[in-house]
Amino acid sequence: EAGVAQSPRYKIIEKRQSVAFWCNPISGHATLYWYQQILGQGPKLLIQFQNNGVVDDSQLPKDRFSAERLKGVDSTLKIQPAKLEDSAVYLCASSPLVGEQFFGPGTRLTVL
Amino acid sequence: DQQVKQNSPSLSVQEGRISILNCDYTNSMFDYFLWYKKYPAEGPTFLISISSIKDKNEDGRFTVFLNKSAKHLSLHIVPSQPGDSAVYFCAAGYNQGGKLIFGQGTELSVKP
């Protein structure tokens, strides 16, 4: 069974630029999550989708972050414009309606 | 407000001995707890979980203990192996689905 796919794996941008990340979840998983992991900390949920609807986006900085889940499958997370403090690993995870979350390898973002 | 805490950033153990990783939480509404393992440049991998109706769950060399009155859980690895060297995150959630709150992680080093 294929795991959660993410791209790119690494991205370096300058502050005020835009960036987008892509995630393809495990086939059949209804729920998709985006987490932000800052160095030395645990992952923090940014947004949760169930099918193509948003369940929880309470911790998403909506002035600069946006996310969508196309047709209830793939998802993109965008940052526009990026700030220095956005440097982190962005993790995508998926799960069935009940059960553990499976994580992708993450995208490491460096904002200079 | 850190709802899930791992107070030991690192732990070093000799091969063959027991590794004990600890986690404390503050929210008594959590009813589902998990441990994830993370190698460098990879996403977290699910290790073991426990529901709040249990106080122990075992899977091979890994056992998770839950003490609800103390709001404390621990992961025991017996015997520890060098391949267990990784960062371990505890996480807490609700109803075996949805948002997870992660601790900061404990880096385990198992020395041959």
PDB file of C-alpha atoms in Angstrom:
ATOM      1  CA  GLU A   1       0.000   0.000   0.000  1.00  0.00           C
ATOM      2  CA  ALA A   2       1.430   3.372  -1.006  1.00  0.00           C
ATOM      3  CA  GLY A   3       1.977   5.850   1.810  1.00  0.00           C
ATOM      4  CA  VAL A   4       1.278   9.556   2.017  1.00  0.00           C
ATOM      5  CA  ALA A   5       3.188  11.425  -0.684  1.00  0.00           C
ATOM      6  CA  GLN A   6       4.400  15.001  -0.320  1.00  0.00           C
ATOM      7  CA  SER A   7       6.300  17.357  -2.584  1.00  0.00           C
ATOM      8  CA  PRO A   8       8.612  19.120  -2.687  1.00  0.00           C
ATOM      9  CA  ARG A   9      10.802  17.612   0.028  1.00  0.00           C
ATOM     10  CA  TYR A  10      12.795  20.804   0.495  1.00  0.00           C
ATOM     11  CA  LYS A  11      12.149  24.443  -0.346  1.00  0.00           C
ATOM     12  CA  ILE A  12      14.174  27.586   0.265  1.00  0.00           C
ATOM     13  CA  ILE A  13      12.559  30.971  -0.329  1.00  0.00           C
ATOM     14  CA  GLU A  14      13.049  34.557   0.727  1.00  0.00           C
ATOM     15  CA  LYS A  15      10.653  36.302   3.078  1.00  0.00           C
ATOM     16  CA  ARG A  16       7.588  37.801   1.428  1.00  0.00           C
ATOM     17  CA  GLN A  17       7.691  35.194  -1.350  1.00  0.00           C
ATOM     18  CA  SER A  18       4.947  32.607  -1.864  1.00  0.00           C
ATOM     19  CA  VAL A  19       5.223  28.844  -1.625  1.00  0.00           C
ATOM     20  CA  ALA A  20       2.914  25.862  -2.095  1.00  0.00           C
ATOM     21  CA  PHE A  21       3.093  22.305  -0.855  1.00  0.00           C
ATOM     22  CA  TRP A  22       1.283  19.288  -2.242  1.00  0.00           C
ATOM     23  CA  CYS A  23      -0.006  16.155  -0.522  1.00  0.00           C
ATOM     24  CA  ASN A  24      -1.502  12.931  -1.859  1.00  0.00           C
ATOM     25  CA  PRO A  25      -3.053  10.877   0.971  1.00  0.00           C
ATOM     26  CA  ILE A  26      -3.418   7.133   1.273  1.00  0.00           C
ATOM     27  CA  SER A  27      -6.141   5.899  -1.061  1.00  0.00           C
ATOM     28  CA  GLY A  28      -9.502   5.718   0.647  1.00  0.00           C
ATOM     29  CA  HIS A  29      -8.585   7.842   3.662  1.00  0.00           C
ATOM     30  CA  ALA A  30     -11.356  10.323   4.314  1.00  0.00           C
ATOM     31  CA  THR A  31      -9.443  12.625   6.615  1.00  0.00           C
ATOM     32  CA  LEU A  32      -6.395  14.716   5.732  1.00  0.00           C
ATOM     33  CA  TYR A  33      -4.320  16.887   8.069  1.00  0.00           C
ATOM     34  CA  TRP A  34      -1.606  19.491   7.666  1.00  0.00           C
ATOM     35  CA  TYR A  35       0.778  19.943  10.590  1.00  0.00           C
ATOM     36  CA  GLN A  36       3.598  22.431  11.149  1.00  0.00           C
ATOM     37  CA  GLN A  37       6.634  21.174  13.048  1.00  0.00           C
ATOM     38  CA  ILE A  38       9.087  23.824  14.211  1.00  0.00           C
ATOM     39  CA  LEU A  39      12.540  22.596  15.199  1.00  0.00           C
ATOM     40  CA  GLY A  40      12.550  21.193  18.731  1.00  0.00           C
ATOM     41  CA  GLN A  41       8.766  21.036  18.976  1.00  0.00           C
ATOM     42  CA  GLY A  42       6.079  18.490  18.242  1.00  0.00           C
ATOM     43  CA  PRO A  43       3.812  18.766  15.194  1.00  0.00           C
ATOM     44  CA  LYS A  44       1.027  21.341  15.524  1.00  0.00           C
ATOM     45  CA  LEU A  45      -2.206  20.938  13.572  1.00  0.00           C
ATOM     46  CA  LEU A  46      -2.868  23.673  11.015  1.00  0.00           C
ATOM     47  CA  ILE A  47      -5.959  22.299   9.284  1.00  0.00           C
ATOM     48  CA  GLN A  48      -8.048  19.131   9.116  1.00  0.00           C
ATOM     49  CA  PHE A  49     -10.228  18.102   6.174  1.00  0.00           C
ATOM     50  CA  GLN A  50     -12.846  15.393   6.117  1.00  0.00           C
ATOM     51  CA  ASN A  51     -13.445  14.513   2.484  1.00  0.00           C
ATOM     52  CA  ASN A  52     -13.317  18.000   0.949  1.00  0.00           C
ATOM     53  CA  GLY A  53     -14.784  19.914   3.891  1.00  0.00           C
ATOM     54  CA  VAL A  54     -12.805  21.728   6.597  1.00  0.00           C
ATOM     55  CA  VAL A  55     -13.292  20.266  10.088  1.00  0.00           C
ATOM     56  CA  ASP A  56     -10.780  22.355  12.047  1.00  0.00           C
ATOM     57  CA  ASP A  57      -8.708  25.328  10.904  1.00  0.00           C
ATOM     58  CA  SER A  58      -8.573  27.129  14.239  1.00  0.00           C
ATOM     59  CA  GLN A  59      -4.751  27.242  14.284  1.00  0.00           C
ATOM     60  CA  LEU A  60      -4.266  28.226  10.629  1.00  0.00           C
ATOM     61  CA  PRO A  61      -2.923  31.814  10.259  1.00  0.00           C
ATOM     62  CA  LYS A  62      -5.543  32.705   7.692  1.00  0.00           C
ATOM     63  CA  ASP A  63      -3.995  36.053   6.784  1.00  0.00           C
ATOM     64  CA  ARG A  64      -1.152  34.221   5.039  1.00  0.00           C
ATOM     65  CA  PHE A  65      -1.935  30.484   4.957  1.00  0.00           C
ATOM     66  CA  SER A  66      -4.551  28.798   2.811  1.00  0.00           C
ATOM     67  CA  ALA A  67      -5.346  25.181   2.030  1.00  0.00           C
ATOM     68  CA  GLU A  68      -7.681  23.268  -0.165  1.00  0.00           C
ATOM     69  CA  ARG A  69      -8.505  19.638  -0.783  1.00  0.00           C
ATOM     70  CA  LEU A  70      -9.401  18.916  -4.354  1.00  0.00           C
ATOM     71  CA  LYS A  71     -12.291  16.476  -4.896  1.00  0.00           C
ATOM     72  CA  GLY A  72     -11.654  15.030  -1.438  1.00  0.00           C
ATOM     73  CA  VAL A  73      -8.286  13.574  -2.439  1.00  0.00           C
ATOM     74  CA  ASP A  74      -5.115  15.671  -2.986  1.00  0.00           C
ATOM     75  CA  SER A  75      -4.449  18.792  -0.985  1.00  0.00           C
ATOM     76  CA  THR A  76      -2.321  21.903  -1.312  1.00  0.00           C
ATOM     77  CA  LEU A  77      -1.122  24.236   1.429  1.00  0.00           C
ATOM     78  CA  LYS A  78      -0.015  27.733   0.448  1.00  0.00           C
ATOM     79  CA  ILE A  79       1.833  30.462   2.300  1.00  0.00           C
ATOM     80  CA  GLN A  80       1.617  33.976   0.897  1.00  0.00           C
ATOM     81  CA  PRO A  81       3.651  35.972   1.886  1.00  0.00           C
ATOM     82  CA  ALA A  82       6.127  33.891   3.898  1.00  0.00           C
ATOM     83  CA  LYS A  83       7.745  35.136   7.092  1.00  0.00           C
ATOM     84  CA  LEU A  84      10.969  34.031   8.751  1.00  0.00           C
ATOM     85  CA  GLU A  85       8.997  32.261  11.506  1.00  0.00           C
ATOM     86  CA  ASP A  86       7.342  30.006   8.908  1.00  0.00           C
ATOM     87  CA  SER A  87      10.583  28.023   8.622  1.00  0.00           C
ATOM     88  CA  ALA A  88       9.525  24.537   9.663  1.00  0.00           C
ATOM     89  CA  VAL A  89       8.706  21.060   8.394  1.00  0.00           C
ATOM     90  CA  TYR A  90       5.194  20.830   6.995  1.00  0.00           C
ATOM     91  CA  LEU A  91       3.727  17.387   7.483  1.00  0.00           C
ATOM     92  CA  CYS A  92       0.698  15.946   5.772  1.00  0.00           C
ATOM     93  CA  ALA A  93      -1.145  13.025   7.354  1.00  0.00           C
ATOM     94  CA  SER A  94      -4.199  10.996   6.458  1.00  0.00           C
ATOM     95  CA  SER A  95      -6.447   8.606   8.310  1.00  0.00           C
ATOM     96  CA  PRO A  96      -9.650   6.655   7.942  1.00  0.00           C
ATOM     97  CA  LEU A  97     -12.621   8.116   9.835  1.00  0.00           C
ATOM     98  CA  VAL A  98     -11.515   6.220  12.955  1.00  0.00           C
ATOM     99  CA  GLY A  99      -7.923   5.183  13.518  1.00  0.00           C
ATOM    100  CA  GLU A 100      -4.360   6.355  13.616  1.00  0.00           C
ATOM    101  CA  GLN A 101      -2.876   8.974  11.342  1.00  0.00           C
ATOM    102  CA  PHE A 102      -0.248   8.091   8.762  1.00  0.00           C
ATOM    103  CA  PHE A 103       2.298  10.775   7.984  1.00  0.00           C
ATOM    104  CA  GLY A 104       4.141  11.698   4.840  1.00  0.00           C
ATOM    105  CA  PRO A 105       7.875  12.517   4.821  1.00  0.00           C
ATOM    106  CA  GLY A 106       7.254  16.253   5.142  1.00  0.00           C
ATOM    107  CA  THR A 107       8.464  19.356   3.324  1.00  0.00           C
ATOM    108  CA  ARG A 108      11.274  21.283   4.988  1.00  0.00           C
ATOM    109  CA  LEU A 109      10.769  25.004   4.363  1.00  0.00           C
ATOM    110  CA  THR A 110      13.542  27.519   4.973  1.00  0.00           C
ATOM    111  CA  VAL A 111      12.623  31.209   4.777  1.00  0.00           C
ATOM    112  CA  LEU A 112      15.629  33.538   4.439  1.00  0.00           C
TER     113      LEU A 112
ATOM    114  CA  ASP B   1      -0.677  26.288  26.805  1.00  0.00           C
ATOM    115  CA  GLN B   2       1.182  22.987  26.450  1.00  0.00           C
ATOM    116  CA  GLN B   3      -1.502  20.325  26.908  1.00  0.00           C
ATOM    117  CA  VAL B   4       0.887  17.427  26.276  1.00  0.00           C
ATOM    118  CA  LYS B   5       4.392  17.518  27.732  1.00  0.00           C
ATOM    119  CA  GLN B   6       7.447  15.360  27.415  1.00  0.00           C
ATOM    120  CA  ASN B   7       9.828  16.732  29.990  1.00  0.00           C
ATOM    121  CA  SER B   8      12.901  14.765  28.958  1.00  0.00           C
ATOM    122  CA  PRO B   9      14.380  16.019  25.679  1.00  0.00           C
ATOM    123  CA  SER B  10      16.756  13.070  25.516  1.00  0.00           C
ATOM    124  CA  LEU B  11      17.388   9.616  26.946  1.00  0.00           C
ATOM    125  CA  SER B  12      20.355   7.308  26.560  1.00  0.00           C
ATOM    126  CA  VAL B  13      20.062   3.568  27.233  1.00  0.00           C
ATOM    127  CA  GLN B  14      22.317   0.561  26.813  1.00  0.00           C
ATOM    128  CA  GLU B  15      21.297  -2.087  24.279  1.00  0.00           C
ATOM    129  CA  GLY B  16      19.256  -4.859  25.883  1.00  0.00           C
ATOM    130  CA  ARG B  17      18.056  -2.699  28.789  1.00  0.00           C
ATOM    131  CA  ILE B  18      14.634  -1.111  29.256  1.00  0.00           C
ATOM    132  CA  SER B  19      13.829   2.325  27.808  1.00  0.00           C
ATOM    133  CA  ILE B  20      11.086   4.274  29.576  1.00  0.00           C
ATOM    134  CA  LEU B  21       9.720   7.396  27.916  1.00  0.00           C
ATOM    135  CA  ASN B  22       7.300   9.576  29.822  1.00  0.00           C
ATOM    136  CA  CYS B  23       4.493  11.933  28.871  1.00  0.00           C
ATOM    137  CA  ASP B  24       2.114  14.109  30.916  1.00  0.00           C
ATOM    138  CA  TYR B  25      -1.105  15.742  29.818  1.00  0.00           C
ATOM    139  CA  THR B  26      -3.402  18.330  31.349  1.00  0.00           C
ATOM    140  CA  ASN B  27      -6.722  17.879  29.538  1.00  0.00           C
ATOM    141  CA  SER B  28      -8.870  15.185  31.175  1.00  0.00           C
ATOM    142  CA  MET B  29     -11.104  15.093  28.071  1.00  0.00           C
ATOM    143  CA  PHE B  30      -8.439  13.302  26.054  1.00  0.00           C
ATOM    144  CA  ASP B  31      -9.517   9.688  25.559  1.00  0.00           C
ATOM    145  CA  TYR B  32      -7.017   8.360  23.042  1.00  0.00           C
ATOM    146  CA  PHE B  33      -3.243   8.367  23.325  1.00  0.00           C
ATOM    147  CA  LEU B  34      -0.575   7.399  20.835  1.00  0.00           C
ATOM    148  CA  TRP B  35       3.174   7.108  20.495  1.00  0.00           C
ATOM    149  CA  TYR B  36       4.923   7.956  17.244  1.00  0.00           C
ATOM    150  CA  LYS B  37       8.532   7.322  16.310  1.00  0.00           C
ATOM    151  CA  LYS B  38      10.451   9.649  14.000  1.00  0.00           C
ATOM    152  CA  TYR B  39      13.723   9.111  12.168  1.00  0.00           C
ATOM    153  CA  PRO B  40      15.571  12.105  10.647  1.00  0.00           C
ATOM    154  CA  ALA B  41      14.146  13.321   7.320  1.00  0.00           C
ATOM    155  CA  GLU B  42      11.103  11.070   7.666  1.00  0.00           C
ATOM    156  CA  GLY B  43       7.581  11.659   8.891  1.00  0.00           C
ATOM    157  CA  PRO B  44       6.418  10.254  12.254  1.00  0.00           C
ATOM    158  CA  THR B  45       5.485   6.563  12.188  1.00  0.00           C
ATOM    159  CA  PHE B  46       2.700   5.201  14.363  1.00  0.00           C
ATOM    160  CA  LEU B  47       3.990   2.877  17.067  1.00  0.00           C
ATOM    161  CA  ILE B  48       1.266   2.036  19.580  1.00  0.00           C
ATOM    162  CA  SER B  49      -1.923   3.505  21.009  1.00  0.00           C
ATOM    163  CA  ILE B  50      -4.149   3.170  24.058  1.00  0.00           C
ATOM    164  CA  SER B  51      -7.733   4.099  24.758  1.00  0.00           C
ATOM    165  CA  SER B  52      -8.644   5.756  28.046  1.00  0.00           C
ATOM    166  CA  ILE B  53     -10.717   2.691  29.028  1.00  0.00           C
ATOM    167  CA  LYS B  54      -7.490   0.677  29.333  1.00  0.00           C
ATOM    168  CA  ASP B  55      -4.414   1.112  31.480  1.00  0.00           C
ATOM    169  CA  LYS B  56      -2.012  -1.009  29.455  1.00  0.00           C
ATOM    170  CA  ASN B  57      -1.469  -2.032  25.853  1.00  0.00           C
ATOM    171  CA  GLU B  58       1.287  -4.290  24.574  1.00  0.00           C
ATOM    172  CA  ASP B  59       2.712  -4.881  21.118  1.00  0.00           C
ATOM    173  CA  GLY B  60       5.831  -7.000  21.035  1.00  0.00           C
ATOM    174  CA  ARG B  61       8.680  -5.132  22.716  1.00  0.00           C
ATOM    175  CA  PHE B  62       6.531  -2.014  23.202  1.00  0.00           C
ATOM    176  CA  THR B  63       4.113  -1.431  26.078  1.00  0.00           C
ATOM    177  CA  VAL B  64       2.189   1.736  26.815  1.00  0.00           C
ATOM    178  CA  PHE B  65       0.880   2.408  30.318  1.00  0.00           C
ATOM    179  CA  LEU B  66      -1.814   4.961  31.100  1.00  0.00           C
ATOM    180  CA  ASN B  67      -2.434   6.426  34.562  1.00  0.00           C
ATOM    181  CA  LYS B  68      -5.548   8.566  34.198  1.00  0.00           C
ATOM    182  CA  SER B  69      -5.575   9.846  37.758  1.00  0.00           C
ATOM    183  CA  ALA B  70      -2.039  11.175  37.330  1.00  0.00           C
ATOM    184  CA  LYS B  71      -2.648  12.203  33.697  1.00  0.00           C
ATOM    185  CA  HIS B  72       0.513  10.349  32.774  1.00  0.00           C
ATOM    186  CA  LEU B  73       1.477   7.818  30.149  1.00  0.00           C
ATOM    187  CA  SER B  74       4.692   5.999  29.508  1.00  0.00           C
ATOM    188  CA  LEU B  75       6.216   3.880  26.783  1.00  0.00           C
ATOM    189  CA  HIS B  76       8.386   0.914  27.752  1.00  0.00           C
ATOM    190  CA  ILE B  77      10.706  -0.679  25.215  1.00  0.00           C
ATOM    191  CA  VAL B  78      12.143  -4.021  26.299  1.00  0.00           C
ATOM    192  CA  PRO B  79      14.740  -4.986  25.269  1.00  0.00           C
ATOM    193  CA  SER B  80      16.028  -1.804  23.635  1.00  0.00           C
ATOM    194  CA  GLN B  81      17.849  -2.145  20.331  1.00  0.00           C
ATOM    195  CA  PRO B  82      20.132   0.304  18.470  1.00  0.00           C
ATOM    196  CA  GLY B  83      17.477   0.547  15.715  1.00  0.00           C
ATOM    197  CA  ASP B  84      15.115   2.042  18.287  1.00  0.00           C
ATOM    198  CA  SER B  85      17.242   5.204  18.325  1.00  0.00           C
ATOM    199  CA  ALA B  86      14.868   7.935  17.141  1.00  0.00           C
ATOM    200  CA  VAL B  87      12.712  10.787  18.412  1.00  0.00           C
ATOM    201  CA  TYR B  88       9.550   9.578  20.161  1.00  0.00           C
ATOM    202  CA  PHE B  89       6.440  11.753  20.313  1.00  0.00           C
ATOM    203  CA  CYS B  90       3.431  11.135  22.482  1.00  0.00           C
ATOM    204  CA  ALA B  91       0.116  12.478  21.249  1.00  0.00           C
ATOM    205  CA  ALA B  92      -3.394  12.790  22.643  1.00  0.00           C
ATOM    206  CA  GLY B  93      -6.761  13.091  20.969  1.00  0.00           C
ATOM    207  CA  TYR B  94     -10.492  12.459  21.148  1.00  0.00           C
ATOM    208  CA  ASN B  95     -12.667   9.573  19.964  1.00  0.00           C
ATOM    209  CA  GLN B  96      -9.839   7.817  18.068  1.00  0.00           C
ATOM    210  CA  GLY B  97     -10.118  10.294  15.278  1.00  0.00           C
ATOM    211  CA  GLY B  98      -9.340  13.871  14.486  1.00  0.00           C
ATOM    212  CA  LYS B  99      -6.914  16.373  15.831  1.00  0.00           C
ATOM    213  CA  LEU B 100      -3.885  15.166  17.791  1.00  0.00           C
ATOM    214  CA  ILE B 101      -1.961  17.261  20.287  1.00  0.00           C
ATOM    215  CA  PHE B 102       1.716  16.300  20.320  1.00  0.00           C
ATOM    216  CA  GLY B 103       4.377  16.561  22.979  1.00  0.00           C
ATOM    217  CA  GLN B 104       7.777  18.068  22.197  1.00  0.00           C
ATOM    218  CA  GLY B 105       9.467  14.717  21.676  1.00  0.00           C
ATOM    219  CA  THR B 106      12.189  12.705  23.439  1.00  0.00           C
ATOM    220  CA  GLU B 107      15.279  11.680  21.552  1.00  0.00           C
ATOM    221  CA  LEU B 108      16.197   8.108  22.456  1.00  0.00           C
ATOM    222  CA  SER B 109      19.715   6.854  21.888  1.00  0.00           C
ATOM    223  CA  VAL B 110      20.345   3.135  22.339  1.00  0.00           C
ATOM    224  CA  LYS B 111      24.042   2.373  22.594  1.00  0.00           C
ATOM    225  CA  PRO B 112      25.465  -0.997  21.545  1.00  0.00           C
TER     226      PRO B 112
END
